[in-house]
Amino acid sequence: MIQASEYNFDGLVGPTHNYAGLSVGNVASLKNATGASNPKEAALQGLAKMKALQDLGLPQAVLAPMERPDISTLRQLGFTGNDAKVLFDAAKKAPELLVACSSASSMWTANACTVSPSADTNDQRLHITAANLANKFHRSIEFDTTSRILQTMFNNDEHFAHHHALPLGDHFGDEGAANHTRFCDNYGDKGLEFFVFGKYAFRSSMPEPKKFPARQTFEACEAIVRLHQLSDENTVIAQQNPEVIDQGVFHNDVIAVGNGNLLFCHEQAFLNQQETFDTLKKKYPGDNFQIVEVTNDQVPIEDAISSYLFNSQLVNRPEGGMMLIAPGECQENRHVSEYLYQLIAADNPIKDVKTFEVQQSMRNGGGPACLRQRIVLTEQERAASNPAVFMNNDLYLQLTQWVSKHYRDSMTAEDLADHQLLLESRTALDELTGILNLGSVYPFQIA
Ligand code: SUG
């Protein structure tokens, strides 16, 4: 049996974290559109979660943010002159473009890419496809830098295969691991990869949401399966329930989460729920696939969305059994907290729940699971990866000091036009590439 571990790569919140109401279909993003954010608190909350998981014995690493404001995209859109003039003109003539080009949304690393561990792929390399995030302009400008960062972290052709993001446009809308999970008995075993989509792009008259966009297509899932050299018997592709997308479930990870041999989901998660369960059970390579299905009576869909219960991380405890790493909002919601109390007392693999305060992220629709990308690495693959990105006490200390030195503690949309903010962000990111040994990955470093 091959030994492998699952690493949580959490997104480091960027210095321009702000609330701009950019994501139609994401209830929290629209609700908090005009509020002031606190980038320093957001980054420190994220780092505190990383450190706590590391201290629990769960392997942890970190993924760098984007350069924002994204001057190179503003130039592509026709703004000219020096950087200060680009900012000034964009703020005056197209403030909506400036906020879109300033989002710190790469902090939701679940959306950065889809990763298939080497145990699942035909060439036995770990495959990575950066997500095109085509449905939202402010996110569709992430994948180039994401790819460069991932390539410097996993820079070894013998072990890692990097694919270009899928073609841009609605037909191949791909939201990365927010719509992908993997089931297995042991992380080093060949697993069952589970892809979830919101609509078909090329087939008309199929069910799809009516009010909010379906961000992930069936065709995008199939393309990733081909690129990653996955076999049919180890892959399931299922459709999300369009009715819940219309209620604000913009990604599958807002209504379902999986780990090991367990799927934890709401009863309204999938369009053909029973058929999806049957296929998962049939194809699961181990012999004990388990499902914990939460009914609407236990947790109404509105509570699942507002508390982000299913955007918890579901992890193996070093001492056995699983644990939910849930957002603090789950404790405050009566239906959810009562349900969680029953859940850990019942007969299922989830033995414990820990809550974390990530409100800065939650206000933009990002819970604990959004903040991380799961990457299964064998010992050899771990040794072939960039060692500087793996969490330890020194790195935690260095990064908290770095955040405290460079980040502001309040930010509104008006601040984004401040040339000083651009300079501060670039100074911070330049130092960060040194700390994480990434080389030159940002447009301002390679221009
Ligand atoms: O793409 N929010 C992100 C939240 C992503 C959450 N990720 C997962 N569920 N895996 C999004 O909607 C809001 C930005 C703003 O409104 O300022 C935003 O992009």
Tab-separated table of C-alpha atoms and ligand atoms in Angstrom:
chain	number	residue	atom	x	y	z
A	1	MET	CA	0.000	0.000	0.000
A	2	ILE	CA	1.298	3.474	-0.925
A	3	GLN	CA	1.527	5.931	2.000
A	4	ALA	CA	0.007	9.312	1.282
A	5	SER	CA	-1.374	12.189	3.330
A	6	GLU	CA	-3.977	14.813	2.621
A	7	TYR	CA	-2.618	18.358	2.948
A	8	ASN	CA	-4.890	21.343	3.349
A	9	PHE	CA	-3.510	24.209	1.278
A	10	ASP	CA	-5.249	27.311	2.595
A	11	GLY	CA	-5.448	30.544	0.665
A	12	LEU	CA	-3.678	33.426	2.333
A	13	VAL	CA	-6.093	36.361	2.325
A	14	GLY	CA	-4.768	39.178	0.128
A	15	PRO	CA	-4.157	42.787	1.262
A	16	THR	CA	-7.189	44.127	-0.680
A	17	HIS	CA	-9.842	41.863	0.905
A	18	ASN	CA	-13.070	43.846	0.493
A	19	TYR	CA	-16.834	43.514	0.126
A	20	ALA	CA	-18.000	44.586	-3.305
A	21	GLY	CA	-21.129	42.521	-3.945
A	22	LEU	CA	-19.573	40.954	-7.028
A	23	SER	CA	-21.142	37.505	-6.930
A	24	VAL	CA	-24.739	37.203	-8.098
A	25	GLY	CA	-26.156	33.961	-6.702
A	26	ASN	CA	-23.942	34.180	-3.593
A	27	VAL	CA	-26.260	35.538	-0.898
A	28	ALA	CA	-23.546	36.705	1.521
A	29	SER	CA	-21.595	38.586	-1.161
A	30	LEU	CA	-24.684	40.592	-2.172
A	31	LYS	CA	-25.832	41.192	1.407
A	32	ASN	CA	-22.525	42.698	2.524
A	33	ALA	CA	-21.821	44.688	-0.624
A	34	THR	CA	-21.429	48.068	1.053
A	35	GLY	CA	-19.709	47.126	4.308
A	36	ALA	CA	-16.119	47.959	5.247
A	37	SER	CA	-13.824	44.947	5.471
A	38	ASN	CA	-10.803	44.295	7.652
A	39	PRO	CA	-8.062	42.653	5.541
A	40	LYS	CA	-5.715	42.250	8.505
A	41	GLU	CA	-8.318	40.455	10.601
A	42	ALA	CA	-9.326	38.306	7.601
A	43	ALA	CA	-5.743	37.164	6.999
A	44	LEU	CA	-5.099	36.529	10.690
A	45	GLN	CA	-8.353	34.537	11.023
A	46	GLY	CA	-7.231	32.379	8.101
A	47	LEU	CA	-3.769	31.873	9.558
A	48	ALA	CA	-5.230	31.007	12.973
A	49	LYS	CA	-7.314	28.260	11.351
A	50	MET	CA	-4.250	26.911	9.524
A	51	LYS	CA	-2.203	26.862	12.727
A	52	ALA	CA	-4.993	25.204	14.732
A	53	LEU	CA	-5.368	22.408	12.169
A	54	GLN	CA	-1.619	21.940	12.037
A	55	ASP	CA	-1.600	21.682	15.850
A	56	LEU	CA	-4.326	19.033	15.648
A	57	GLY	CA	-1.887	16.947	13.612
A	58	LEU	CA	-3.382	17.702	10.168
A	59	PRO	CA	-0.796	18.476	7.464
A	60	GLN	CA	-1.152	22.115	6.419
A	61	ALA	CA	0.317	24.373	3.751
A	62	VAL	CA	-0.362	27.798	2.293
A	63	LEU	CA	-1.204	29.222	-1.133
A	64	ALA	CA	-0.221	32.795	-1.996
A	65	PRO	CA	-2.827	35.405	-3.019
A	66	MET	CA	-3.105	37.428	-6.262
A	67	GLU	CA	-1.652	40.816	-7.066
A	68	ARG	CA	-4.494	43.313	-6.614
A	69	PRO	CA	-5.526	45.818	-7.900
A	70	ASP	CA	-4.870	43.954	-11.138
A	71	ILE	CA	-3.272	46.723	-13.173
A	72	SER	CA	-2.427	44.453	-16.099
A	73	THR	CA	-6.119	43.557	-16.607
A	74	LEU	CA	-7.077	47.247	-16.370
A	75	ARG	CA	-4.470	47.957	-19.081
A	76	GLN	CA	-5.938	45.141	-21.171
A	77	LEU	CA	-9.267	46.966	-20.841
A	78	GLY	CA	-7.806	50.138	-22.300
A	79	PHE	CA	-6.546	52.190	-19.344
A	80	THR	CA	-3.156	53.735	-20.056
A	81	GLY	CA	-0.401	55.843	-18.505
A	82	ASN	CA	1.522	55.111	-15.342
A	83	ASP	CA	-0.019	52.868	-12.670
A	84	ALA	CA	-1.342	55.819	-10.647
A	85	LYS	CA	-3.125	57.158	-13.734
A	86	VAL	CA	-4.580	53.735	-14.580
A	87	LEU	CA	-6.039	53.560	-11.065
A	88	PHE	CA	-7.290	57.131	-11.099
A	89	ASP	CA	-8.985	56.804	-14.498
A	90	ALA	CA	-10.533	53.421	-13.683
A	91	ALA	CA	-11.922	54.786	-10.385
A	92	LYS	CA	-13.414	57.767	-12.186
A	93	LYS	CA	-14.692	56.212	-15.406
A	94	ALA	CA	-15.401	52.585	-14.514
A	95	PRO	CA	-15.415	52.057	-10.727
A	96	GLU	CA	-17.133	48.691	-11.236
A	97	LEU	CA	-14.052	47.489	-13.133
A	98	LEU	CA	-11.701	48.738	-10.451
A	99	VAL	CA	-13.519	46.843	-7.683
A	100	ALA	CA	-13.672	43.703	-9.837
A	101	CYS	CA	-9.929	43.993	-10.471
A	102	SER	CA	-9.274	44.477	-6.737
A	103	SER	CA	-11.090	41.469	-5.265
A	104	ALA	CA	-9.015	39.319	-2.948
A	105	SER	CA	-11.139	36.352	-4.042
A	106	SER	CA	-8.195	34.001	-4.568
A	107	MET	CA	-8.448	33.465	-0.791
A	108	TRP	CA	-11.147	30.851	-1.611
A	109	THR	CA	-8.643	28.265	-2.624
A	110	ALA	CA	-11.229	25.530	-3.087
A	111	ASN	CA	-11.889	27.349	-6.367
A	112	ALA	CA	-8.241	27.608	-7.408
A	113	CYS	CA	-8.026	24.257	-9.158
A	114	THR	CA	-9.038	20.614	-9.333
A	115	VAL	CA	-6.427	18.121	-8.192
A	116	SER	CA	-6.407	14.378	-8.855
A	117	PRO	CA	-3.920	12.435	-6.736
A	118	SER	CA	-1.469	10.130	-8.493
A	119	ALA	CA	-3.247	7.024	-7.154
A	120	ASP	CA	-6.242	7.838	-9.393
A	121	THR	CA	-4.569	8.776	-12.662
A	122	ASN	CA	-3.487	6.581	-15.536
A	123	ASP	CA	0.090	7.925	-15.688
A	124	GLN	CA	0.390	7.887	-11.876
A	125	ARG	CA	1.241	11.558	-11.708
A	126	LEU	CA	-0.705	14.101	-9.682
A	127	HIS	CA	-2.786	16.185	-12.105
A	128	ILE	CA	-3.753	19.823	-11.539
A	129	THR	CA	-6.064	22.007	-13.610
A	130	ALA	CA	-6.381	25.652	-12.590
A	131	ALA	CA	-10.068	26.624	-12.639
A	132	ASN	CA	-11.124	29.196	-15.241
A	133	LEU	CA	-13.853	30.599	-12.916
A	134	ALA	CA	-15.457	31.835	-16.115
A	135	ASN	CA	-18.835	32.730	-14.602
A	136	LYS	CA	-17.584	35.754	-12.654
A	137	PHE	CA	-15.341	38.344	-14.270
A	138	HIS	CA	-13.538	39.189	-11.017
A	139	ARG	CA	-12.637	35.510	-10.625
A	140	SER	CA	-11.902	34.727	-14.274
A	141	ILE	CA	-8.729	36.847	-14.005
A	142	GLU	CA	-7.175	34.545	-11.386
A	143	PHE	CA	-6.080	31.432	-13.258
A	144	ASP	CA	-2.883	32.700	-14.943
A	145	THR	CA	-1.265	33.697	-11.664
A	146	THR	CA	-2.772	30.673	-9.889
A	147	SER	CA	-1.120	28.405	-12.474
A	148	ARG	CA	2.244	30.113	-12.072
A	149	ILE	CA	2.078	29.766	-8.282
A	150	LEU	CA	1.052	26.092	-8.499
A	151	GLN	CA	3.870	25.405	-10.934
A	152	THR	CA	6.475	26.835	-8.599
A	153	MET	CA	5.028	24.785	-5.746
A	154	PHE	CA	4.882	21.508	-7.667
A	155	ASN	CA	7.753	21.893	-10.069
A	156	ASN	CA	8.661	18.355	-11.109
A	157	ASP	CA	7.399	16.734	-14.340
A	158	GLU	CA	8.036	13.239	-13.078
A	159	HIS	CA	5.431	13.673	-10.336
A	160	PHE	CA	3.167	16.563	-11.338
A	161	ALA	CA	1.155	17.323	-14.497
A	162	HIS	CA	-0.170	20.885	-14.834
A	163	HIS	CA	-2.979	21.614	-17.312
A	164	HIS	CA	-4.011	24.939	-18.722
A	165	ALA	CA	-7.373	26.199	-17.451
A	166	LEU	CA	-10.313	25.121	-19.653
A	167	PRO	CA	-11.325	27.492	-22.480
A	168	LEU	CA	-13.015	30.637	-21.170
A	169	GLY	CA	-16.732	31.140	-21.721
A	170	ASP	CA	-19.870	29.775	-20.151
A	171	HIS	CA	-19.688	26.388	-21.902
A	172	PHE	CA	-16.686	25.232	-19.903
A	173	GLY	CA	-17.334	27.109	-16.647
A	174	ASP	CA	-15.146	25.374	-14.068
A	175	GLU	CA	-15.113	26.223	-10.343
A	176	GLY	CA	-12.371	23.810	-9.281
A	177	ALA	CA	-12.623	21.714	-6.145
A	178	ALA	CA	-15.747	23.534	-4.906
A	179	ASN	CA	-17.546	21.023	-7.125
A	180	HIS	CA	-15.230	18.058	-6.707
A	181	THR	CA	-14.510	15.624	-3.908
A	182	ARG	CA	-12.771	12.310	-3.599
A	183	PHE	CA	-13.644	9.202	-1.626
A	184	CYS	CA	-11.189	6.497	-0.528
A	185	ASP	CA	-10.432	4.142	2.369
A	186	ASN	CA	-6.833	5.401	2.657
A	187	TYR	CA	-5.482	8.520	0.961
A	188	GLY	CA	-2.862	6.464	-0.908
A	189	ASP	CA	-5.497	4.084	-2.403
A	190	LYS	CA	-7.124	4.510	-5.772
A	191	GLY	CA	-10.159	6.643	-4.938
A	192	LEU	CA	-13.546	7.538	-6.380
A	193	GLU	CA	-13.594	11.076	-7.832
A	194	PHE	CA	-16.958	12.816	-7.616
A	195	PHE	CA	-17.708	15.809	-9.849
A	196	VAL	CA	-20.865	17.929	-9.503
A	197	PHE	CA	-22.181	20.302	-12.169
A	198	GLY	CA	-25.011	22.833	-12.326
A	199	LYS	CA	-26.061	22.559	-15.967
A	200	TYR	CA	-25.330	21.056	-19.383
A	201	ALA	CA	-23.791	23.550	-21.811
A	202	PHE	CA	-24.450	21.780	-25.089
A	203	ARG	CA	-27.757	19.994	-24.433
A	204	SER	CA	-30.921	22.042	-24.502
A	205	SER	CA	-34.097	21.274	-22.534
A	206	MET	CA	-32.208	19.805	-19.589
A	207	PRO	CA	-33.011	21.043	-16.057
A	208	GLU	CA	-31.068	24.091	-14.943
A	209	PRO	CA	-31.551	26.927	-12.435
A	210	LYS	CA	-33.829	29.772	-13.488
A	211	LYS	CA	-32.788	32.628	-11.233
A	212	PHE	CA	-29.099	32.298	-10.413
A	213	PRO	CA	-26.281	31.060	-12.650
A	214	ALA	CA	-25.039	27.484	-12.691
A	215	ARG	CA	-21.307	28.102	-12.611
A	216	GLN	CA	-20.052	24.602	-13.419
A	217	THR	CA	-20.997	22.671	-16.544
A	218	PHE	CA	-21.187	18.943	-17.211
A	219	GLU	CA	-18.840	19.427	-20.146
A	220	ALA	CA	-16.217	21.059	-17.905
A	221	CYS	CA	-16.345	18.056	-15.546
A	222	GLU	CA	-15.900	15.646	-18.458
A	223	ALA	CA	-12.938	17.656	-19.778
A	224	ILE	CA	-11.179	17.478	-16.394
A	225	VAL	CA	-11.802	13.724	-16.234
A	226	ARG	CA	-10.106	13.344	-19.637
A	227	LEU	CA	-7.213	15.691	-18.834
A	228	HIS	CA	-6.531	13.979	-15.521
A	229	GLN	CA	-6.612	10.521	-17.126
A	230	LEU	CA	-9.274	9.222	-14.742
A	231	SER	CA	-11.058	5.981	-15.498
A	232	ASP	CA	-14.806	5.666	-15.871
A	233	GLU	CA	-15.084	3.139	-13.044
A	234	ASN	CA	-13.445	5.576	-10.616
A	235	THR	CA	-15.457	8.641	-11.575
A	236	VAL	CA	-19.006	9.818	-10.882
A	237	ILE	CA	-20.461	12.992	-12.408
A	238	ALA	CA	-23.768	14.160	-10.905
A	239	GLN	CA	-26.000	17.187	-11.293
A	240	GLN	CA	-26.615	19.622	-8.464
A	241	ASN	CA	-30.245	20.338	-7.624
A	242	PRO	CA	-31.106	23.454	-9.704
A	243	GLU	CA	-33.734	24.505	-7.157
A	244	VAL	CA	-31.142	24.993	-4.431
A	245	ILE	CA	-28.813	26.899	-6.771
A	246	ASP	CA	-31.736	29.306	-7.115
A	247	GLN	CA	-31.841	29.619	-3.330
A	248	GLY	CA	-28.152	30.564	-3.098
A	249	VAL	CA	-26.227	27.267	-3.221
A	250	PHE	CA	-23.794	28.584	-5.818
A	251	HIS	CA	-21.270	25.749	-5.354
A	252	ASN	CA	-21.751	22.108	-4.380
A	253	ASP	CA	-19.544	22.689	-1.329
A	254	VAL	CA	-22.315	24.854	0.134
A	255	ILE	CA	-24.525	21.732	0.403
A	256	ALA	CA	-22.251	18.687	0.552
A	257	VAL	CA	-18.815	17.644	1.739
A	258	GLY	CA	-16.985	14.334	1.492
A	259	ASN	CA	-13.968	12.678	3.053
A	260	GLY	CA	-12.675	9.107	3.259
A	261	ASN	CA	-15.652	6.784	2.858
A	262	LEU	CA	-18.240	9.386	3.894
A	263	LEU	CA	-20.545	11.786	2.058
A	264	PHE	CA	-22.212	14.358	4.327
A	265	CYS	CA	-24.952	16.254	2.485
A	266	HIS	CA	-28.384	17.811	2.594
A	267	GLU	CA	-31.371	15.843	1.251
A	268	GLN	CA	-31.813	18.455	-1.501
A	269	ALA	CA	-28.202	18.493	-2.689
A	270	PHE	CA	-28.515	16.576	-5.982
A	271	LEU	CA	-31.047	16.500	-8.794
A	272	ASN	CA	-31.357	12.707	-8.749
A	273	GLN	CA	-30.312	12.141	-5.177
A	274	GLN	CA	-31.050	8.416	-4.823
A	275	GLU	CA	-29.528	7.527	-8.185
A	276	THR	CA	-26.412	9.536	-7.278
A	277	PHE	CA	-26.112	7.688	-3.954
A	278	ASP	CA	-26.584	4.296	-5.675
A	279	THR	CA	-23.885	5.046	-8.251
A	280	LEU	CA	-21.441	6.253	-5.593
A	281	LYS	CA	-22.038	3.090	-3.547
A	282	LYS	CA	-21.654	0.866	-6.586
A	283	LYS	CA	-18.424	2.465	-7.788
A	284	TYR	CA	-16.783	3.040	-4.412
A	285	PRO	CA	-13.574	0.961	-4.444
A	286	GLY	CA	-13.781	0.057	-0.731
A	287	ASP	CA	-16.651	-1.908	0.764
A	288	ASN	CA	-18.238	0.468	3.238
A	289	PHE	CA	-19.385	3.708	1.623
A	290	GLN	CA	-21.412	5.776	4.080
A	291	ILE	CA	-23.826	8.658	3.642
A	292	VAL	CA	-25.101	11.045	6.288
A	293	GLU	CA	-28.063	12.789	4.699
A	294	VAL	CA	-29.496	15.774	6.567
A	295	THR	CA	-33.229	16.305	6.112
A	296	ASN	CA	-34.935	19.640	5.647
A	297	ASP	CA	-36.752	19.056	8.937
A	298	GLN	CA	-33.420	18.742	10.706
A	299	VAL	CA	-31.766	21.698	8.964
A	300	PRO	CA	-33.894	23.805	6.597
A	301	ILE	CA	-32.078	24.811	3.452
A	302	GLU	CA	-32.020	28.524	4.477
A	303	ASP	CA	-30.215	27.586	7.708
A	304	ALA	CA	-27.762	25.399	5.826
A	305	ILE	CA	-26.950	28.393	3.615
A	306	SER	CA	-26.769	31.064	6.309
A	307	SER	CA	-24.727	28.916	8.735
A	308	TYR	CA	-22.628	27.276	5.990
A	309	LEU	CA	-22.890	23.929	7.798
A	310	PHE	CA	-21.815	21.984	4.689
A	311	ASN	CA	-18.919	24.323	4.001
A	312	SER	CA	-17.183	22.661	6.913
A	313	GLN	CA	-13.962	20.779	6.426
A	314	LEU	CA	-14.444	17.072	7.038
A	315	VAL	CA	-11.123	15.640	8.197
A	316	ASN	CA	-9.685	12.427	9.642
A	317	ARG	CA	-8.700	12.799	13.287
A	318	PRO	CA	-5.241	11.407	14.042
A	319	GLU	CA	-6.852	9.365	16.870
A	320	GLY	CA	-9.497	7.879	14.514
A	321	GLY	CA	-12.957	8.964	13.384
A	322	MET	CA	-13.697	12.224	11.579
A	323	MET	CA	-14.141	15.811	12.671
A	324	LEU	CA	-16.091	18.692	11.187
A	325	ILE	CA	-14.254	22.020	11.121
A	326	ALA	CA	-17.291	24.293	10.994
A	327	PRO	CA	-17.808	28.057	10.833
A	328	GLY	CA	-18.708	29.803	14.130
A	329	GLU	CA	-22.112	30.662	12.595
A	330	CYS	CA	-23.140	26.985	13.058
A	331	GLN	CA	-23.091	27.451	16.823
A	332	GLU	CA	-25.298	30.517	16.628
A	333	ASN	CA	-27.992	28.871	14.492
A	334	ARG	CA	-30.402	26.911	16.721
A	335	HIS	CA	-31.401	24.283	14.113
A	336	VAL	CA	-27.797	23.665	13.146
A	337	SER	CA	-26.322	23.568	16.647
A	338	GLU	CA	-29.036	21.137	17.813
A	339	TYR	CA	-28.443	19.002	14.750
A	340	LEU	CA	-24.684	18.920	15.333
A	341	TYR	CA	-25.237	17.837	18.904
A	342	GLN	CA	-27.289	14.849	17.678
A	343	LEU	CA	-24.848	14.121	14.854
A	344	ILE	CA	-21.831	13.458	17.042
A	345	ALA	CA	-23.885	11.347	19.449
A	346	ALA	CA	-25.231	9.158	16.597
A	347	ASP	CA	-23.643	6.140	14.942
A	348	ASN	CA	-21.567	7.582	12.085
A	349	PRO	CA	-17.874	8.405	11.459
A	350	ILE	CA	-18.196	12.078	12.573
A	351	LYS	CA	-17.079	12.114	16.197
A	352	ASP	CA	-16.338	15.768	16.861
A	353	VAL	CA	-17.089	19.317	15.710
A	354	LYS	CA	-14.776	22.301	16.129
A	355	THR	CA	-15.864	25.783	15.139
A	356	PHE	CA	-13.676	28.574	13.803
A	357	GLU	CA	-14.328	32.284	13.471
A	358	VAL	CA	-13.854	33.193	9.823
A	359	GLN	CA	-16.509	35.944	9.620
A	360	GLN	CA	-14.390	38.176	7.390
A	361	SER	CA	-14.495	35.411	4.784
A	362	MET	CA	-18.083	34.344	5.525
A	363	ARG	CA	-19.344	37.846	4.689
A	364	ASN	CA	-18.303	37.168	1.103
A	365	GLY	CA	-19.679	33.623	1.062
A	366	GLY	CA	-16.506	31.751	1.995
A	367	GLY	CA	-16.491	29.250	4.876
A	368	PRO	CA	-13.712	26.956	6.179
A	369	ALA	CA	-13.963	24.576	3.200
A	370	CYS	CA	-13.790	27.413	0.645
A	371	LEU	CA	-10.549	28.533	2.210
A	372	ARG	CA	-8.700	25.314	1.485
A	373	GLN	CA	-7.605	23.098	-1.394
A	374	ARG	CA	-7.062	19.457	-0.503
A	375	ILE	CA	-3.986	17.890	-2.052
A	376	VAL	CA	-3.053	14.265	-1.420
A	377	LEU	CA	0.710	13.756	-1.621
A	378	THR	CA	2.799	10.621	-1.310
A	379	GLU	CA	6.043	10.967	0.619
A	380	GLN	CA	7.978	11.208	-2.667
A	381	GLU	CA	5.637	13.898	-3.982
A	382	ARG	CA	5.906	15.835	-0.731
A	383	ALA	CA	9.697	15.674	-1.071
A	384	ALA	CA	9.446	16.958	-4.674
A	385	SER	CA	7.261	19.951	-3.631
A	386	ASN	CA	8.435	23.431	-2.625
A	387	PRO	CA	9.212	22.961	1.099
A	388	ALA	CA	8.741	26.657	1.947
A	389	VAL	CA	4.932	26.524	1.622
A	390	PHE	CA	4.348	23.875	4.297
A	391	MET	CA	3.095	25.204	7.627
A	392	ASN	CA	5.172	25.019	10.795
A	393	ASN	CA	5.567	27.246	13.861
A	394	ASP	CA	8.244	29.403	12.209
A	395	LEU	CA	6.233	29.978	9.046
A	396	TYR	CA	3.117	30.792	11.088
A	397	LEU	CA	5.074	33.379	13.069
A	398	GLN	CA	6.660	34.827	9.956
A	399	LEU	CA	3.315	35.122	8.152
A	400	THR	CA	1.457	36.682	11.089
A	401	GLN	CA	4.246	39.256	11.409
A	402	TRP	CA	4.126	39.857	7.658
A	403	VAL	CA	0.345	40.455	7.790
A	404	SER	CA	0.633	42.743	10.808
A	405	LYS	CA	3.336	44.765	9.060
A	406	HIS	CA	1.655	45.206	5.673
A	407	TYR	CA	-2.146	44.909	5.971
A	408	ARG	CA	-4.714	47.605	6.676
A	409	ASP	CA	-7.447	47.035	9.234
A	410	SER	CA	-10.229	48.721	7.304
A	411	MET	CA	-11.086	48.898	3.630
A	412	THR	CA	-13.929	50.317	1.580
A	413	ALA	CA	-14.427	50.511	-2.187
A	414	GLU	CA	-13.047	54.093	-2.215
A	415	ASP	CA	-9.711	52.929	-0.799
A	416	LEU	CA	-9.096	50.760	-3.841
A	417	ALA	CA	-8.254	53.795	-5.963
A	418	ASP	CA	-5.440	54.749	-3.588
A	419	HIS	CA	-2.090	54.390	-5.363
A	420	GLN	CA	-0.487	53.901	-1.964
A	421	LEU	CA	-2.552	50.693	-1.511
A	422	LEU	CA	-1.128	49.304	-4.750
A	423	LEU	CA	2.403	50.059	-3.587
A	424	GLU	CA	1.721	48.526	-0.163
A	425	SER	CA	0.273	45.375	-1.757
A	426	ARG	CA	3.217	44.966	-4.111
A	427	THR	CA	5.751	45.487	-1.328
A	428	ALA	CA	3.926	42.867	0.751
A	429	LEU	CA	3.710	40.349	-2.107
A	430	ASP	CA	7.339	40.833	-3.068
A	431	GLU	CA	8.332	39.962	0.494
A	432	LEU	CA	5.908	37.011	0.488
A	433	THR	CA	7.421	35.445	-2.629
A	434	GLY	CA	10.697	35.506	-0.713
A	435	ILE	CA	9.176	33.857	2.383
A	436	LEU	CA	7.449	31.147	0.314
A	437	ASN	CA	10.339	30.813	-2.133
A	438	LEU	CA	8.064	31.258	-5.153
A	439	GLY	CA	10.409	33.218	-7.412
A	440	SER	CA	8.702	35.762	-9.672
A	441	VAL	CA	5.017	34.917	-10.082
A	442	TYR	CA	3.207	38.282	-10.069
A	443	PRO	CA	2.697	40.487	-13.113
A	444	PHE	CA	4.600	43.341	-11.437
A	445	GLN	CA	7.547	40.995	-10.908
A	446	ILE	CA	7.671	39.644	-14.436
A	447	ALA	CA	6.666	42.741	-16.440
B	1	SUG	O1	-16.836	33.083	-5.970
B	1	SUG	N1	-17.127	35.346	-3.311
B	1	SUG	C1	-16.692	34.064	-3.789
B	1	SUG	C2	-16.897	33.021	-2.716
B	1	SUG	C3	-16.301	31.702	-3.111
B	1	SUG	C4	-16.618	30.628	-2.114
B	1	SUG	N2	-16.001	29.398	-2.497
B	1	SUG	C5	-16.536	28.175	-2.373
B	1	SUG	N3	-17.790	27.952	-2.080
B	1	SUG	N4	-15.764	27.142	-2.588
B	1	SUG	C6	-17.449	33.669	-5.056
B	1	SUG	O2	-18.664	33.934	-5.106
B	1	SUG	C7	-17.406	37.775	-3.435
B	1	SUG	C8	-16.544	38.967	-3.744
B	1	SUG	C9	-17.237	40.271	-3.415
B	1	SUG	O3	-18.471	40.332	-3.473
B	1	SUG	O4	-16.526	41.256	-3.107
B	1	SUG	C10	-16.839	36.477	-3.993
B	1	SUG	O5	-16.166	36.473	-5.000
